[in-house]
Amino acid sequence: MTATRFIQIAVSILLLFILRQPLAAQQYPVRVQVQTLQPVSAQLSNLYTGSQARMIVTLLNTDLQKPVLQVRLRLNIKGTTVALRNRDYGSYPVISLEAGIPVQLSLNDLAPYFNIDNMEVSGIPRTQLQQNGKLPDGFYTFCVEVVELNSGQLVSNDKLGCAPPVWISTSEPPLLNLPRKGEAVSFRDPLNIIFNWTPRHMGSPNAAFQTEYEFTLVEIWDTGVLPEAAFGTAPPLYQTTTNSTTLLYGPSEPPLLPGKRYAWRIRAKAKQGLDEFDVFTNNGYTEIFYFTLQEDCDPPQQPAATVQDGRITITWMPQPKMFEYLVEYREQGKDNAAWFNVKTTSTTATIYDAVPGRKYEYRVGGSCTLGNNTLGDLHGFTVPSRDTAASKNCGLLPDIKLANQTPIQELQPDDQIMAGDFPVRLLQVRGAGSFTGYGYITIPFLGYNRLKVKFDNIQVNTDRQLIGGVIMSTFDPLETQVVNVDTVAQAFGDFASVINDLAHLAIDADYLAIKELTEEIKKMAEEELPDELKERIDQAADNLVEAKQAYDEAKKAYDTAQTPEEKAEAKKKMDAAEQKFENAKKEVEAVNKEKEALVKDVADIIITAIKELKTESKNWDKEKELETYRSSMKQKIFDEQGLEEGPDEGILLEIDTVSQIIITDDEMTDALKAYNQLSDDYLKTITQVRGYKIIDAIHKFYTEPASISKFFTTDKALNGSSLLKQVIDEKQKGKTNDELVKEAKASLLDRIITITNAMQ
């Protein structure tokens, strides 16, 4: 047989795959159709349980020469970073396929194939999948192959037995808005309290589910216990389900008592008909908010907003029982928008930092008793757009003579003061009468951006105007100085900021404040620190709480002591507790400095690994060679056979699926060897080109250590969180930076190869 004849036979076999013509049915007697009803939940059990089929597999035996086929299925789930595949030696039911009669499988029929014990798992720990049964977020393809029971031979086309790719994601539960956490709500008769929350799944496929919200309200009897801890031990006072994101608690609901504290939360449930789907983290539960029902302290009436020259003036009727008023405002229609406030003792307040062209919502309230703010209903205003900002004084301390020279004795974080023409939002402040700290100013002629400032020993009058001292910019040419409001609003959310708050916390502060801050530190340490540093933080946080408890007990003994000896003994215990408290604070600060140094070192290692990987992969940039191989493949398949490409112009795209031709050694000719070598070189070149493009994109995105710190932990394609933890753990074991760079490159390359293979 001539070499040309061998090539004709080889190409005919190849074209059966490329063209996917009906002749393929002769090789694969079973046709498979896989359907998934979108959206698909991350919970695998949702695909085979419930009252409605979410995945349907249809099988058809087209081989009339075999009237009955005994088969089983092989399920493949392919994701960007995760792959699941049925083991061949698993326990599966026998399926009988009669020729010409379709068989449809769903629900319980598919359950054995989703059994984790019957699956090979890669890209995710098997134990994690066994515990929660959830796939990580990403694109997935669900494919089904049919295997003949006796011979173990594949009898279906694995390229055709796949459902369209689906995006699987897990959504965060809603954000609670009103009443705000810890606020006082005015008691009214009849009762009228508005609860409001914001969903966070509307931008994901999960929005296609019908979402119900379970509202639960409990009364907190023991005010000495954190409401979050007491919530689970108290029976629900009221529980209901709604499809709305607002609930009006009125006179028809169980009565609430003035002076009592209440806590509430929401659970989001995704449903389709009678079936419920697990698409939310934390089982759909939000955090817990609480409020106190304030008696005889109605909020101010008739609030009104006037917008003029970029300033918003809020006015209201006097409330004689309030010794201080509070205006809270935030951007409207924006998820997780931060609340800001202006405090005053008059019946008017001015907002200076609202951005033109945006809508805001606001509430007016105040304090009838120390520590409790009662707020009214929501109102709104819109700031008109304008092309240029009005001219303003560029100085922070213009020559303005203020009649009010009475200094205010207390300021708190998030308060706003006026320095000349500029509003200053305080992020951190300490002192009494004379204040030190930092914050930001809003500059209209810089597009209403924020500039970091600091101040030392300034004086502010009771109208919250600067009357003494200087507020200075903290400009550093190596740092970003102008930040947007979202960045500022999140300033307290990072670990360093919480540590900074702790540094200025004294032992005589409120016990609950210390307890909440230490819990926040431990929570952030769990998420951000390696085991060794986390254990030190946990111990230091526990020491803070223990020292505070010991100090309070000693202070109580000191105040009630009857003799000088008793007072001296109590004072000694107070001093010891205070010393323990300060030592714990220093330990937390020391750990934070070690953490910052560690994060910087690890980020430098990852950046170096990415740069070296880019340099070493330059020889993969073979785009021109790929085109040459494409032309050669086309010539082998069509020109040398005297074939025509046909009307399907997209046929050349299918060349990407070529593979070597496997025949016996005695039939292998030089022509077939050349074809196999050509196809092998072609596929290797495709892999290299794709890999180089991925590496180049990574190199362009991660350009500096700051980008690693900000984005790498959430990079699921590269499994960034796992790689960072790996580098940190190995670094703490004493490995050199060169060794760590080498290991990081190997891990990155493995991920890139996995991504590249998934693209084929």
PDB file of N, CA and C in Angstrom, residues 90-121:
ATOM      1  N   GLY A  90     -16.073   2.636  40.739  1.00  0.00           N
ATOM      2  CA  GLY A  90     -17.109   3.037  41.675  1.00  0.00           C
ATOM      3  C   GLY A  90     -18.343   2.148  41.579  1.00  0.00           C
ATOM      4  N   SER A  91     -19.321   2.441  42.427  1.00  0.00           N
ATOM      5  CA  SER A  91     -20.568   1.674  42.452  1.00  0.00           C
ATOM      6  C   SER A  91     -21.643   2.453  41.706  1.00  0.00           C
ATOM      7  N   TYR A  92     -22.068   1.941  40.539  1.00  0.00           N
ATOM      8  CA  TYR A  92     -23.025   2.647  39.696  1.00  0.00           C
ATOM      9  C   TYR A  92     -24.144   1.689  39.266  1.00  0.00           C
ATOM     10  N   PRO A  93     -25.340   2.192  39.040  1.00  0.00           N
ATOM     11  CA  PRO A  93     -26.439   1.339  38.565  1.00  0.00           C
ATOM     12  C   PRO A  93     -26.251   0.969  37.091  1.00  0.00           C
ATOM     13  N   VAL A  94     -26.829  -0.145  36.697  1.00  0.00           N
ATOM     14  CA  VAL A  94     -26.783  -0.590  35.295  1.00  0.00           C
ATOM     15  C   VAL A  94     -27.923   0.073  34.536  1.00  0.00           C
ATOM     16  N   ILE A  95     -27.607   0.601  33.356  1.00  0.00           N
ATOM     17  CA  ILE A  95     -28.608   1.251  32.520  1.00  0.00           C
ATOM     18  C   ILE A  95     -28.760   0.433  31.247  1.00  0.00           C
ATOM     19  N   SER A  96     -29.984   0.048  30.921  1.00  0.00           N
ATOM     20  CA  SER A  96     -30.260  -0.715  29.697  1.00  0.00           C
ATOM     21  C   SER A  96     -30.787   0.229  28.635  1.00  0.00           C
ATOM     22  N   LEU A  97     -30.106   0.244  27.479  1.00  0.00           N
ATOM     23  CA  LEU A  97     -30.509   1.114  26.379  1.00  0.00           C
ATOM     24  C   LEU A  97     -31.009   0.260  25.222  1.00  0.00           C
ATOM     25  N   GLU A  98     -32.311   0.339  24.944  1.00  0.00           N
ATOM     26  CA  GLU A  98     -32.875  -0.351  23.790  1.00  0.00           C
ATOM     27  C   GLU A  98     -32.723   0.531  22.567  1.00  0.00           C
ATOM     28  N   ALA A  99     -32.378  -0.073  21.450  1.00  0.00           N
ATOM     29  CA  ALA A  99     -32.103   0.671  20.222  1.00  0.00           C
ATOM     30  C   ALA A  99     -33.300   1.529  19.831  1.00  0.00           C
ATOM     31  N   GLY A 100     -33.032   2.814  19.588  1.00  0.00           N
ATOM     32  CA  GLY A 100     -34.052   3.727  19.090  1.00  0.00           C
ATOM     33  C   GLY A 100     -34.970   4.296  20.149  1.00  0.00           C
ATOM     34  N   ILE A 101     -34.809   3.883  21.407  1.00  0.00           N
ATOM     35  CA  ILE A 101     -35.695   4.371  22.470  1.00  0.00           C
ATOM     36  C   ILE A 101     -34.883   5.249  23.426  1.00  0.00           C
ATOM     37  N   PRO A 102     -35.174   6.550  23.491  1.00  0.00           N
ATOM     38  CA  PRO A 102     -34.394   7.430  24.377  1.00  0.00           C
ATOM     39  C   PRO A 102     -34.684   7.137  25.852  1.00  0.00           C
ATOM     40  N   VAL A 103     -33.663   7.303  26.661  1.00  0.00           N
ATOM     41  CA  VAL A 103     -33.762   7.132  28.105  1.00  0.00           C
ATOM     42  C   VAL A 103     -33.341   8.446  28.768  1.00  0.00           C
ATOM     43  N   GLN A 104     -34.180   8.930  29.651  1.00  0.00           N
ATOM     44  CA  GLN A 104     -33.904  10.211  30.311  1.00  0.00           C
ATOM     45  C   GLN A 104     -33.633   9.970  31.796  1.00  0.00           C
ATOM     46  N   LEU A 105     -32.526  10.549  32.274  1.00  0.00           N
ATOM     47  CA  LEU A 105     -32.109  10.374  33.662  1.00  0.00           C
ATOM     48  C   LEU A 105     -32.062  11.726  34.359  1.00  0.00           C
ATOM     49  N   SER A 106     -32.509  11.769  35.611  1.00  0.00           N
ATOM     50  CA  SER A 106     -32.453  13.004  36.397  1.00  0.00           C
ATOM     51  C   SER A 106     -32.659  12.647  37.864  1.00  0.00           C
ATOM     52  N   LEU A 107     -32.487  13.664  38.732  1.00  0.00           N
ATOM     53  CA  LEU A 107     -32.715  13.532  40.171  1.00  0.00           C
ATOM     54  C   LEU A 107     -32.028  12.289  40.737  1.00  0.00           C
ATOM     55  N   ASN A 108     -32.781  11.347  41.341  1.00  0.00           N
ATOM     56  CA  ASN A 108     -32.177  10.196  42.010  1.00  0.00           C
ATOM     57  C   ASN A 108     -31.375   9.318  41.066  1.00  0.00           C
ATOM     58  N   ASP A 109     -31.717   9.334  39.762  1.00  0.00           N
ATOM     59  CA  ASP A 109     -30.954   8.536  38.797  1.00  0.00           C
ATOM     60  C   ASP A 109     -29.495   8.975  38.755  1.00  0.00           C
ATOM     61  N   LEU A 110     -29.244  10.255  38.993  1.00  0.00           N
ATOM     62  CA  LEU A 110     -27.886  10.804  38.882  1.00  0.00           C
ATOM     63  C   LEU A 110     -27.151  10.826  40.211  1.00  0.00           C
ATOM     64  N   ALA A 111     -27.846  10.549  41.304  1.00  0.00           N
ATOM     65  CA  ALA A 111     -27.242  10.670  42.635  1.00  0.00           C
ATOM     66  C   ALA A 111     -25.951   9.862  42.783  1.00  0.00           C
ATOM     67  N   PRO A 112     -25.875   8.591  42.311  1.00  0.00           N
ATOM     68  CA  PRO A 112     -24.620   7.832  42.497  1.00  0.00           C
ATOM     69  C   PRO A 112     -23.412   8.494  41.853  1.00  0.00           C
ATOM     70  N   TYR A 113     -23.631   9.217  40.763  1.00  0.00           N
ATOM     71  CA  TYR A 113     -22.509   9.819  40.042  1.00  0.00           C
ATOM     72  C   TYR A 113     -21.990  11.075  40.751  1.00  0.00           C
ATOM     73  N   PHE A 114     -22.800  11.677  41.609  1.00  0.00           N
ATOM     74  CA  PHE A 114     -22.365  12.835  42.389  1.00  0.00           C
ATOM     75  C   PHE A 114     -21.841  12.435  43.767  1.00  0.00           C
ATOM     76  N   ASN A 115     -21.878  11.143  44.078  1.00  0.00           N
ATOM     77  CA  ASN A 115     -21.345  10.651  45.353  1.00  0.00           C
ATOM     78  C   ASN A 115     -19.837  10.904  45.380  1.00  0.00           C
ATOM     79  N   ILE A 116     -19.359  11.640  46.391  1.00  0.00           N
ATOM     80  CA  ILE A 116     -17.941  11.993  46.460  1.00  0.00           C
ATOM     81  C   ILE A 116     -17.066  10.748  46.514  1.00  0.00           C
ATOM     82  N   ASP A 117     -17.564   9.675  47.114  1.00  0.00           N
ATOM     83  CA  ASP A 117     -16.784   8.433  47.189  1.00  0.00           C
ATOM     84  C   ASP A 117     -16.550   7.823  45.816  1.00  0.00           C
ATOM     85  N   ASN A 118     -17.366   8.182  44.850  1.00  0.00           N
ATOM     86  CA  ASN A 118     -17.222   7.653  43.489  1.00  0.00           C
ATOM     87  C   ASN A 118     -16.453   8.600  42.576  1.00  0.00           C
ATOM     88  N   MET A 119     -15.785   9.595  43.149  1.00  0.00           N
ATOM     89  CA  MET A 119     -15.160  10.634  42.325  1.00  0.00           C
ATOM     90  C   MET A 119     -13.663  10.775  42.597  1.00  0.00           C
ATOM     91  N   GLU A 120     -12.938  11.100  41.528  1.00  0.00           N
ATOM     92  CA  GLU A 120     -11.564  11.575  41.632  1.00  0.00           C
ATOM     93  C   GLU A 120     -11.630  13.097  41.701  1.00  0.00           C
ATOM     94  N   VAL A 121     -10.956  13.675  42.675  1.00  0.00           N
ATOM     95  CA  VAL A 121     -11.056  15.116  42.921  1.00  0.00           C
ATOM     96  C   VAL A 121      -9.682  15.752  42.785  1.00  0.00           C
TER      97      VAL A 121
END
